[in-house]
N, CA, C and O of each residue as an XYZ file, in Angstrom:
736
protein
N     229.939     48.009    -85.404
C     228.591     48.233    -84.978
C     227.843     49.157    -85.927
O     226.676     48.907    -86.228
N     228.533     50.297    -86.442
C     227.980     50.880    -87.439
C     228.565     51.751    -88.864
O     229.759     51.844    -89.149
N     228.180     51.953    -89.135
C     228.834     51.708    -90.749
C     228.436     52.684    -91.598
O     227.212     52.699    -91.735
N     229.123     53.649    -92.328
C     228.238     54.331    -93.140
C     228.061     53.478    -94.998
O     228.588     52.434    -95.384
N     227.588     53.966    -95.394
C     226.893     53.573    -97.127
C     226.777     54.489    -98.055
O     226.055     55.478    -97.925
N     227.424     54.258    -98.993
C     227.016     55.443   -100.321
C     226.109     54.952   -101.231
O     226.642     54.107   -101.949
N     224.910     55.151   -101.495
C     224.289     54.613   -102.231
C     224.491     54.778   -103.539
O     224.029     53.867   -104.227
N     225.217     55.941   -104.303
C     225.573     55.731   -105.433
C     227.095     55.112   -105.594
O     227.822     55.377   -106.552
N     227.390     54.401   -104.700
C     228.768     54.098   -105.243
C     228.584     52.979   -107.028
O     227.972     51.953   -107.326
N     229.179     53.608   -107.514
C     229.172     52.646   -109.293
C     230.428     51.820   -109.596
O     231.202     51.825   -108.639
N     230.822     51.161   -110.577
C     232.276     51.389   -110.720
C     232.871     52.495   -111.408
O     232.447     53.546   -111.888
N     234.192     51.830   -111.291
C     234.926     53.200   -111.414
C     234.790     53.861   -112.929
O     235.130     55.009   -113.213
N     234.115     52.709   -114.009
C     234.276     53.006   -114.817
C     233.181     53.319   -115.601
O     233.167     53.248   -116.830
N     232.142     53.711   -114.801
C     231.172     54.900   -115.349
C     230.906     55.181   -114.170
O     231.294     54.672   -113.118
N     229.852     56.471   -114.489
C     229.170     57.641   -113.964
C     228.553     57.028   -112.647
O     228.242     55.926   -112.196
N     228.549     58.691   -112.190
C     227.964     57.685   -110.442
C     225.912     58.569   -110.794
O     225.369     59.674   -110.793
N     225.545     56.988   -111.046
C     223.782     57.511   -111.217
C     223.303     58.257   -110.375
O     223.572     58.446   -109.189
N     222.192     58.893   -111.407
C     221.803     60.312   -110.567
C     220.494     59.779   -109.721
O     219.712     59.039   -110.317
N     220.257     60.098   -108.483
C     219.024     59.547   -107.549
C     218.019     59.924   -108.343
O     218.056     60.914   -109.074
N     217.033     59.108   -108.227
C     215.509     58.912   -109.040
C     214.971     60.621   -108.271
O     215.186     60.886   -107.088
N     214.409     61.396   -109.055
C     213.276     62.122   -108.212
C     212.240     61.469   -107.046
O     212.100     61.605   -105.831
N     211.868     61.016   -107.664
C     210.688     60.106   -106.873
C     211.196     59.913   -105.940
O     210.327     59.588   -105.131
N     212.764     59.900   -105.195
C     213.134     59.545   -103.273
C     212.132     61.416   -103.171
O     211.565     62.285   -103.833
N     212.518     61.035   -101.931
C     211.761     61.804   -101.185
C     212.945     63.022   -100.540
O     213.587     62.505    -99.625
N     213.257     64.112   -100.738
C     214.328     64.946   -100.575
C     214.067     65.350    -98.857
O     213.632     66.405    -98.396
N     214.540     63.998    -98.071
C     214.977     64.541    -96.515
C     215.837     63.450    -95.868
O     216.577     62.688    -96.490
N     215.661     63.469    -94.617
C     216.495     62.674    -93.391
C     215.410     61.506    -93.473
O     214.209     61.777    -93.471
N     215.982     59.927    -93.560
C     214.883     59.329    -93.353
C     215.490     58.522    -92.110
O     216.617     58.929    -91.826
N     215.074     57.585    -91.380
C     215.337     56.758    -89.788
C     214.421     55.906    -90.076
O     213.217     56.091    -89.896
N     215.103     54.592    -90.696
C     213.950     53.717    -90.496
C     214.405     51.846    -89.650
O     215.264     51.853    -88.769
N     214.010     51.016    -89.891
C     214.183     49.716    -89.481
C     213.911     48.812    -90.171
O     213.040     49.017    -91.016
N     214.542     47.453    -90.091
C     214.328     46.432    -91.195
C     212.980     45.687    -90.465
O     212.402     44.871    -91.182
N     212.431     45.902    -89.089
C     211.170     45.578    -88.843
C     210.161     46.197    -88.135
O     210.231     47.329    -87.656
N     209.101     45.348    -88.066
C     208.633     46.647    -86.557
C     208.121     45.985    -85.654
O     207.322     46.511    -84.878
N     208.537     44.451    -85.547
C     208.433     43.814    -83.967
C     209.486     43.146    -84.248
O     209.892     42.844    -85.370
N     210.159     42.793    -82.771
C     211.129     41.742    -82.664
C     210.798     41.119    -81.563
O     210.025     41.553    -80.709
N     211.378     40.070    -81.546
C     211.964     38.814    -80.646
C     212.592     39.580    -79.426
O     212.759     40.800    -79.416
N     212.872     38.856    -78.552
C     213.680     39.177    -77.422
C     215.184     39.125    -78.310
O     215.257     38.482    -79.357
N     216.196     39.780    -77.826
C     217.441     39.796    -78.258
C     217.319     39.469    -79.876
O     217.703     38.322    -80.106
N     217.011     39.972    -80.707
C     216.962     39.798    -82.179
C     217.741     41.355    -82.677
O     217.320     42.466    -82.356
N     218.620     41.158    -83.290
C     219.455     42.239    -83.739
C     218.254     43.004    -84.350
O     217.527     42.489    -85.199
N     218.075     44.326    -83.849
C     217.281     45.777    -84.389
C     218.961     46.283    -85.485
O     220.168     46.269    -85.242
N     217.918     46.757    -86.954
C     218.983     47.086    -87.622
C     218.564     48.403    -88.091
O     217.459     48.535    -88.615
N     219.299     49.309    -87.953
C     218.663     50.732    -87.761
C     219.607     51.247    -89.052
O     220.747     50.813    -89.221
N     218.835     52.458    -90.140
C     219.225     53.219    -91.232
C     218.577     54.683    -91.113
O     217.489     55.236    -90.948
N     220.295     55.029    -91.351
C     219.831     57.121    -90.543
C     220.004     56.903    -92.796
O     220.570     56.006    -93.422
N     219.258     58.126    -93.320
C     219.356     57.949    -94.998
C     219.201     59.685    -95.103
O     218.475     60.503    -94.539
N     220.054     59.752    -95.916
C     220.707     61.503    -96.079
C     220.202     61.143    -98.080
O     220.860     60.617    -98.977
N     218.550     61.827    -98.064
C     218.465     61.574    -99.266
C     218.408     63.160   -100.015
O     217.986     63.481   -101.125
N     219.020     63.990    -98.911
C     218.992     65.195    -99.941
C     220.488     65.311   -100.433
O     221.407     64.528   -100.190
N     220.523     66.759   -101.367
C     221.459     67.034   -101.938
C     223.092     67.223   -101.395
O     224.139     67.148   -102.038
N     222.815     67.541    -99.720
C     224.109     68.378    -99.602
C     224.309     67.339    -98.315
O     223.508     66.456    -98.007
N     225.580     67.648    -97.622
C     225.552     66.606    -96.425
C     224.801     66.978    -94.984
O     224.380     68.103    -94.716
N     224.714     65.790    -94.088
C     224.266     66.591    -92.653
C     224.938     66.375    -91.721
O     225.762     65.494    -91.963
N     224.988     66.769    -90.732
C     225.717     66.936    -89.711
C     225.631     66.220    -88.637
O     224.613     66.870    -88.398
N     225.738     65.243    -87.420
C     225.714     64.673    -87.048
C     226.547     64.603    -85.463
O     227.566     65.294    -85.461
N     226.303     63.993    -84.351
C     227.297     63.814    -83.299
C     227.406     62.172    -83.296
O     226.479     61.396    -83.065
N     228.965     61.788    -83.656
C     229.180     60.474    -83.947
C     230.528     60.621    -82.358
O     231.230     61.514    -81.885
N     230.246     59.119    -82.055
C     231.413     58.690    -80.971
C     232.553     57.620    -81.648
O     232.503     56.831    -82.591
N     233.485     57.963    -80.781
C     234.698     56.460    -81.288
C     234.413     55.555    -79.928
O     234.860     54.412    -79.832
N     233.549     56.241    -78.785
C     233.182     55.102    -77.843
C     232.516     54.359    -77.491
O     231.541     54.749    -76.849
N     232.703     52.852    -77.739
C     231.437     52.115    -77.682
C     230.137     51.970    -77.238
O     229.117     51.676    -77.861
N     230.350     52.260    -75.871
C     228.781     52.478    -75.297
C     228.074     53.644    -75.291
O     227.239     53.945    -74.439
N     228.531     54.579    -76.617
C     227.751     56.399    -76.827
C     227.185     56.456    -77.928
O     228.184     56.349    -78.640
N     226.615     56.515    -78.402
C     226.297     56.039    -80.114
C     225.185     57.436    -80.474
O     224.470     58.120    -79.741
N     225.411     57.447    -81.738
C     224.513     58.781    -82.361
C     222.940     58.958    -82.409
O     222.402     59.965    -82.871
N     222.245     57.852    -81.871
C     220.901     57.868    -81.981
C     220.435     57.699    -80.124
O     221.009     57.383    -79.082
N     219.205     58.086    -80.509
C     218.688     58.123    -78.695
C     217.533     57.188    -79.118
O     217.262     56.820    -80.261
N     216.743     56.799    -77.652
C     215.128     56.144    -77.913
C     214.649     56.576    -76.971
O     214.963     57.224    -75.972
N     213.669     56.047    -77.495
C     212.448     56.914    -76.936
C     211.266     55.443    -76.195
O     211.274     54.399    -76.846
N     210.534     55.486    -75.154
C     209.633     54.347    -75.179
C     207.720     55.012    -74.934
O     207.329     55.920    -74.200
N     207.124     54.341    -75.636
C     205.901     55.207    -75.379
C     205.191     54.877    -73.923
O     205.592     53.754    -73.616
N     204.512     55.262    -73.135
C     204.651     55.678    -71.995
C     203.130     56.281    -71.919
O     202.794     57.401    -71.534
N     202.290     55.190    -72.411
C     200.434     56.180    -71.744
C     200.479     56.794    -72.934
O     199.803     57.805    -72.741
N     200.811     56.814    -73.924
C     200.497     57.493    -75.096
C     201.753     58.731    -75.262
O     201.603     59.453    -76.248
N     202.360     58.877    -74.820
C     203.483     59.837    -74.627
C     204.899     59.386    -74.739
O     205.171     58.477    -73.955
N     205.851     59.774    -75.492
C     206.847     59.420    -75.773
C     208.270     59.849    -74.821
O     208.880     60.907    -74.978
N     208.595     58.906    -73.930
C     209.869     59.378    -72.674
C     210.744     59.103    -73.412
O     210.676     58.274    -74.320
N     211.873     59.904    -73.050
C     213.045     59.453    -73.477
C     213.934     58.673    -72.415
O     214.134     59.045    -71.259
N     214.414     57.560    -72.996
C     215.544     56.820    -72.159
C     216.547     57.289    -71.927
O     217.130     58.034    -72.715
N     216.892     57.031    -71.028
C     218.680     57.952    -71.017
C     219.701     56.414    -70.694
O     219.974     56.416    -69.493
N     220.132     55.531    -71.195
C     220.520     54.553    -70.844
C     221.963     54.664    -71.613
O     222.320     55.550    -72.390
N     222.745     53.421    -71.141
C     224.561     53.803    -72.148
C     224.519     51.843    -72.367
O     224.444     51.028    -71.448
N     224.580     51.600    -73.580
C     225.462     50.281    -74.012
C     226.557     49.916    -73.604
O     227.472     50.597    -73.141
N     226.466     48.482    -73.821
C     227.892     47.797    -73.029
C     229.230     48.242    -73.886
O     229.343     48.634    -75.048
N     229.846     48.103    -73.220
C     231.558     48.147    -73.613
C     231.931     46.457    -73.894
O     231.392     45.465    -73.403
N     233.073     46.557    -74.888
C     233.156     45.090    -74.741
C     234.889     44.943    -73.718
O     235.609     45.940    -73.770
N     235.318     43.907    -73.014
C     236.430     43.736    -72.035
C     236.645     42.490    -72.444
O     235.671     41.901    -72.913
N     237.849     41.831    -72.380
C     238.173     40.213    -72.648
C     237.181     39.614    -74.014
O     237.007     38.404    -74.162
N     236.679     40.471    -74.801
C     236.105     39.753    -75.482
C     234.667     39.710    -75.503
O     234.155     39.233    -76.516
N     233.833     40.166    -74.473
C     232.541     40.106    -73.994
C     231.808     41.609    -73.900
O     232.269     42.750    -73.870
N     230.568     41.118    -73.872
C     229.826     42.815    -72.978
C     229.536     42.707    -71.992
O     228.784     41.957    -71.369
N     230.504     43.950    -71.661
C     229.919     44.404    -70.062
C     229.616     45.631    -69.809
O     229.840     46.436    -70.713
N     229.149     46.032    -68.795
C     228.831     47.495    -67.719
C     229.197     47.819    -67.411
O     229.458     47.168    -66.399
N     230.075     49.390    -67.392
C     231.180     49.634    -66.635
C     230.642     51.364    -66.770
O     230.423     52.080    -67.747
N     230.573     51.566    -65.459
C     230.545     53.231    -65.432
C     231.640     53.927    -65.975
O     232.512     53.983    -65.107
N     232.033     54.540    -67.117
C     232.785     55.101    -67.655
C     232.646     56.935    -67.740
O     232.062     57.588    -68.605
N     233.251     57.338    -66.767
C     232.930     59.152    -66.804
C     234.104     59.418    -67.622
O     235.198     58.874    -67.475
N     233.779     60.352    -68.554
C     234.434     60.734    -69.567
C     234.897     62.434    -69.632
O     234.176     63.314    -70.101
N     236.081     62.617    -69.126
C     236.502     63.853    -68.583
C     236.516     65.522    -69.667
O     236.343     66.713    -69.407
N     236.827     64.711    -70.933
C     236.634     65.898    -71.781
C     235.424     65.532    -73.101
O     235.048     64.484    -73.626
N     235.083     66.961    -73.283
C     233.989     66.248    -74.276
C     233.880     65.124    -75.416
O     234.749     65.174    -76.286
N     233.040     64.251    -75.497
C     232.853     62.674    -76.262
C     232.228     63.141    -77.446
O     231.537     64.158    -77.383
N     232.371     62.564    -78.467
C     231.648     62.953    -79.750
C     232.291     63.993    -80.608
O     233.014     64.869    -80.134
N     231.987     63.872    -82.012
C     232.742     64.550    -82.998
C     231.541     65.182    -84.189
O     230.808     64.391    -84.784
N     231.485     66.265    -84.363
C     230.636     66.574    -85.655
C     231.057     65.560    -86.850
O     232.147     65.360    -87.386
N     229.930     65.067    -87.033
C     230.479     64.158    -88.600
C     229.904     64.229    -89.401
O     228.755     64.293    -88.962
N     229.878     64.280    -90.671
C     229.207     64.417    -91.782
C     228.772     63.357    -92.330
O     229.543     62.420    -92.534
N     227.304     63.287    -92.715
C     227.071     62.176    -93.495
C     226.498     62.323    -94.867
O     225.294     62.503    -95.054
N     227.352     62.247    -95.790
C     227.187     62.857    -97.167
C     226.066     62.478    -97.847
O     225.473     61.407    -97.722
N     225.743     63.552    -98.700
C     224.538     63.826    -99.808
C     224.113     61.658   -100.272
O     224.858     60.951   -100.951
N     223.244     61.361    -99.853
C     222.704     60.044   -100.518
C     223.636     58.911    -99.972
O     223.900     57.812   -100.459
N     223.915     59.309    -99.200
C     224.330     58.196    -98.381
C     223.388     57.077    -96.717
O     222.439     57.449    -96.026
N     224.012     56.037    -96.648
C     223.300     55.445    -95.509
C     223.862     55.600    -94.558
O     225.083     55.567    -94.706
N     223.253     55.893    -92.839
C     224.228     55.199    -91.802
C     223.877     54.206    -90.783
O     223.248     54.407    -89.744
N     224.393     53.047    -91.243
C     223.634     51.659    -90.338
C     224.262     51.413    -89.555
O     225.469     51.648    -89.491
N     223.333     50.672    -88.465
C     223.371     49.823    -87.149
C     223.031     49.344    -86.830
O     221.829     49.369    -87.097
N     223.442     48.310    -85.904
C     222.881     46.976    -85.232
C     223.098     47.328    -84.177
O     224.189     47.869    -84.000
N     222.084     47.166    -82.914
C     221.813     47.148    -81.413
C     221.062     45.737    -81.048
O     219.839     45.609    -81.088
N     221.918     44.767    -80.711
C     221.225     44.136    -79.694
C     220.238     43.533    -78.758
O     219.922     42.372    -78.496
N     219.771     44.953    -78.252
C     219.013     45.133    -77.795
C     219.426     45.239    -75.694
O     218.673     45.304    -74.723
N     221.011     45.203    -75.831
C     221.541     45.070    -74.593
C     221.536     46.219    -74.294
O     221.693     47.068    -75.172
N     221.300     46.673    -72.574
C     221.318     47.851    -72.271
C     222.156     48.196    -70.739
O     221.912     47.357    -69.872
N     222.852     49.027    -70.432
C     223.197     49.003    -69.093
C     222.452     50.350    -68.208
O     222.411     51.544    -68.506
N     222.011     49.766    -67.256
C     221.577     50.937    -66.459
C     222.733     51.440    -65.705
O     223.879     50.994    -65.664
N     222.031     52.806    -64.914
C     223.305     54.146    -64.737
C     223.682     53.595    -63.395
O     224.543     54.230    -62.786
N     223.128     52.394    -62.764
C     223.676     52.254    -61.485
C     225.537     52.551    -61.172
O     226.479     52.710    -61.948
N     225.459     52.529    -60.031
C     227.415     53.035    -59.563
C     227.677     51.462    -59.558
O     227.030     50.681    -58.861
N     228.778     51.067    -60.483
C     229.126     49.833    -59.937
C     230.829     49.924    -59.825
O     231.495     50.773    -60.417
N     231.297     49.030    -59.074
C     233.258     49.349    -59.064
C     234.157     47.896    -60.178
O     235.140     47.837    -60.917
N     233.273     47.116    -59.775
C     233.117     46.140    -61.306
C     232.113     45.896    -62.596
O     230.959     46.239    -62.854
N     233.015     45.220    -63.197
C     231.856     44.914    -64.260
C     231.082     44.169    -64.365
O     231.397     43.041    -63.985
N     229.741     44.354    -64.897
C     228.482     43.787    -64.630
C     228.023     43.193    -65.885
O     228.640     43.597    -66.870
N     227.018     42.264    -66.122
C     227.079     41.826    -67.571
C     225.809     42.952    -67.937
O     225.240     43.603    -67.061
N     225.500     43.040    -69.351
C     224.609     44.100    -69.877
C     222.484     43.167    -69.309
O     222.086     42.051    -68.977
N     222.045     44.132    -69.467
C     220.783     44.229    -69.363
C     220.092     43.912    -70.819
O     220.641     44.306    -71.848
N     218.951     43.235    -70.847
C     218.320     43.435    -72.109
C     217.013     44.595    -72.058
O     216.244     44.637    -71.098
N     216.903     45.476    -73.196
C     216.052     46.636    -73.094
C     214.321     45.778    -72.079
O     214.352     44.558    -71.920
N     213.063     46.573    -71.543
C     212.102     46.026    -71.336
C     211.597     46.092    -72.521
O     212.003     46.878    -73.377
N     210.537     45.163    -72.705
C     209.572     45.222    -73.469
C     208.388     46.575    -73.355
O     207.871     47.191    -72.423
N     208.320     46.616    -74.669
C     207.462     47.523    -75.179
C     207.258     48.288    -76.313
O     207.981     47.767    -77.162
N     206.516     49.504    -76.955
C     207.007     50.360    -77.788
C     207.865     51.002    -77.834
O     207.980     51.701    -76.827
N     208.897     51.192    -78.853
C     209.725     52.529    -79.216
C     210.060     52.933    -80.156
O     210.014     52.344    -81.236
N     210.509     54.126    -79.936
C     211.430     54.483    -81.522
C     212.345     55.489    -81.260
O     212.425     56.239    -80.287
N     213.229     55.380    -82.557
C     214.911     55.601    -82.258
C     214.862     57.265    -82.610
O     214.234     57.554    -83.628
N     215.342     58.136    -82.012
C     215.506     60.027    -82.199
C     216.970     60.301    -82.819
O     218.031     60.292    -82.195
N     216.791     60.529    -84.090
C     218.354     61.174    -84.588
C     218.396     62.683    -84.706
O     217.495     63.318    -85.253
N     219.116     63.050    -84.349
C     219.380     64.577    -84.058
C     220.510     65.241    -84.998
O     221.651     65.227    -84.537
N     220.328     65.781    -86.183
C     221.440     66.615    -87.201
C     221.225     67.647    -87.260
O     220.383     68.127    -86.501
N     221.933     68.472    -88.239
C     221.836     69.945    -88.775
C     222.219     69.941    -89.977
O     222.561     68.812    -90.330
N     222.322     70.793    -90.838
C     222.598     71.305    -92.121
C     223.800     71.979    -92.194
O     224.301     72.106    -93.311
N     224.501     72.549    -90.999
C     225.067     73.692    -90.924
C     225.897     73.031    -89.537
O     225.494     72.132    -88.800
N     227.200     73.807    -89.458
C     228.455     73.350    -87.963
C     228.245     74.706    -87.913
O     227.688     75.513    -88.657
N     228.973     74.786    -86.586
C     229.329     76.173    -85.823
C     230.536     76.179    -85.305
O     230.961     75.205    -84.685
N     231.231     77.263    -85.491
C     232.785     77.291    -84.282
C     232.031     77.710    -82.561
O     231.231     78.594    -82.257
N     232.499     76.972    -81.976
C     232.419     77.025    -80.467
C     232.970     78.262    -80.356
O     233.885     78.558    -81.124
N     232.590     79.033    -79.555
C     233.182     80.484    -78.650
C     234.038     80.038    -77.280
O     233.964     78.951    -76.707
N     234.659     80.894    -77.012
C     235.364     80.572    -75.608
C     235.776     79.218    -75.298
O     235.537     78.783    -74.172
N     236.240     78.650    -75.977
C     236.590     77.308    -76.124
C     238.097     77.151    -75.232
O     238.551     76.051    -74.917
N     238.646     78.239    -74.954
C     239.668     78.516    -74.371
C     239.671     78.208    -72.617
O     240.495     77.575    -71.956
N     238.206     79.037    -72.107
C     238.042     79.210    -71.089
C     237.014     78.097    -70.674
O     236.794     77.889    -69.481
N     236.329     77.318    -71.754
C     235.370     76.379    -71.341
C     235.795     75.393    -72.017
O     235.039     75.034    -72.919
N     237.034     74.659    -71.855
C     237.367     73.385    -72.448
C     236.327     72.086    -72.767
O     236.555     71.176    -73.563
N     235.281     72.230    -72.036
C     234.831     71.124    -72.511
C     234.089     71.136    -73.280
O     233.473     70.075    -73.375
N     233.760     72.044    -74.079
C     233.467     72.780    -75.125
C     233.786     71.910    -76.709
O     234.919     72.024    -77.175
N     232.738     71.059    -77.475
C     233.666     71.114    -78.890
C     234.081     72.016    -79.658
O     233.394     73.036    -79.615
N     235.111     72.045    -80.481
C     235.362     73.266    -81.078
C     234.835     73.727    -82.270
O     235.014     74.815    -82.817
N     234.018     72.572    -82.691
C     233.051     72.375    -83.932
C     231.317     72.288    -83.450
O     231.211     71.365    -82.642
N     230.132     72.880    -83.672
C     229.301     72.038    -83.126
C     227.971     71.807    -83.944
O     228.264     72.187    -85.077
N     226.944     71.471    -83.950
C     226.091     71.623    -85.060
C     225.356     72.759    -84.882
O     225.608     73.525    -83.952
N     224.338     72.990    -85.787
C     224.073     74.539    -85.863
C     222.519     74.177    -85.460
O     222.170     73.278    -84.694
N     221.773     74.994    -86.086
C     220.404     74.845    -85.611
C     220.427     73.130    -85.805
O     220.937     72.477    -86.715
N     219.640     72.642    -84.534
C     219.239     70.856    -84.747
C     217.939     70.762    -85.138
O     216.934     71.392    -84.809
N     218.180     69.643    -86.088
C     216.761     69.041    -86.142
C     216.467     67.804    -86.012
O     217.457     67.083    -85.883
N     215.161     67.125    -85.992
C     215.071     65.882    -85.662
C     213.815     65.217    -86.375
O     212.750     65.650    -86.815
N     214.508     63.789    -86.277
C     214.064     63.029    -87.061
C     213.745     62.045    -86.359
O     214.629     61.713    -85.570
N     212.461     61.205    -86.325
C     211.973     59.978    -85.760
C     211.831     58.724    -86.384
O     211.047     58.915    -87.314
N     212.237     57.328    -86.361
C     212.322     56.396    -86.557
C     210.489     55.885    -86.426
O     209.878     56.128    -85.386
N     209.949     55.331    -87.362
C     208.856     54.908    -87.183
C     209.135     53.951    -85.953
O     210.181     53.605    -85.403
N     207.324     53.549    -85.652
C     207.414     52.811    -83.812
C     207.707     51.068    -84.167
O     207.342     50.509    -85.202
N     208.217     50.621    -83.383
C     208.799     49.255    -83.583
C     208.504     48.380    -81.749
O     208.820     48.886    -80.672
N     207.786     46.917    -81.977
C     207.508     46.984    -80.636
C     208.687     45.529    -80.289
O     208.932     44.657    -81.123
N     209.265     45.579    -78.904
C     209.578     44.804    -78.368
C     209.525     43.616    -77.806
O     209.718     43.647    -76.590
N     209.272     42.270    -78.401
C     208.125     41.280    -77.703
C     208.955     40.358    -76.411
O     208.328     39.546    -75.731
């Protein structure tokens, strides 16, 4: 589902080229469009075009993923709180999954590198269910995707007494917005 990219990868047998000045030295979030189709794969690029790496909360679980959205709302931007399908037998489905110790890992995404994804556009709402349900497709409308990094990790305190605690975490956050992309 998602993938990271080095943009200077060369071969092995010369130099790895130096980025043009002319990029633009920040976090970029962008999309390969800015309307889609119903169910048309959205292909999303987090781009680390400065020097040093950033920091990131990445999952190994399918339906948690490192980016949030947002839908505009009267001129105002809400945030969704929704979770992606899991896949079971082969398929996507819905499955309330409570996750007992903390999910997610500080990850780094190095100096000039990409990190891509494809969403669907399937969504599961937070209803209680005791089986699995097939996924939802997002509603129509405006949105855009919120990535959240830092520059800098932190050691967790009291990690002893507050287990659910990571023991790594990011440091001051900042954020970055995906230009608006509409849903048809």
């Amino acid at each position: 589902m998602f993938r990271l990219a080095d943009r200077n990868t060369t071969s092995s047998s010369s130099a790895t080229t130096p980025v043009s000045s002319a990029m633009p030295q920040s976090i970029a979030m962008t999309k390969d469009k800015t309307q889609y189709a119903r169910g048309e794969v959205v292909k999303l690029k987090v781009t680390n075009n400065l020097d040093v790496p950033v920091w990131y909360i990445s999952y190994s679980q399918r339906d948690l993923v490192f980016w949030e959205i947002e839908r505009d709302q009267s001129d105002s931007w809400q945030d969704l709180d929704l979770r992606l399908p899991t896949i079971e037998e082969g398929r996507e489905v819905c499955r309330l999954i409570l996750y007992e110790q903390p999910v997610g890992v500080v990850t780094e995404l190095k100096p000039h590198s990409d990190l891509l994804y494809e969403w669907n556009q399937h969504i599961c709402s937070f209803e209680t269910v005791i089986d699995s349900v097939k996924p939802e497709m997002i509603e129509r409308g405006k949105y855009r995707f919120v990535f959240r990094y830092s520059l800098v990790t932190v050691e967790s305190e009291d990690i002893e007494n507050e287990s659910w605690k990571r023991p790594i975490e990011l440091g001051e956050a900042k954020i970055v917005y995906s230009n608006e992309f509409v849903l048809e």
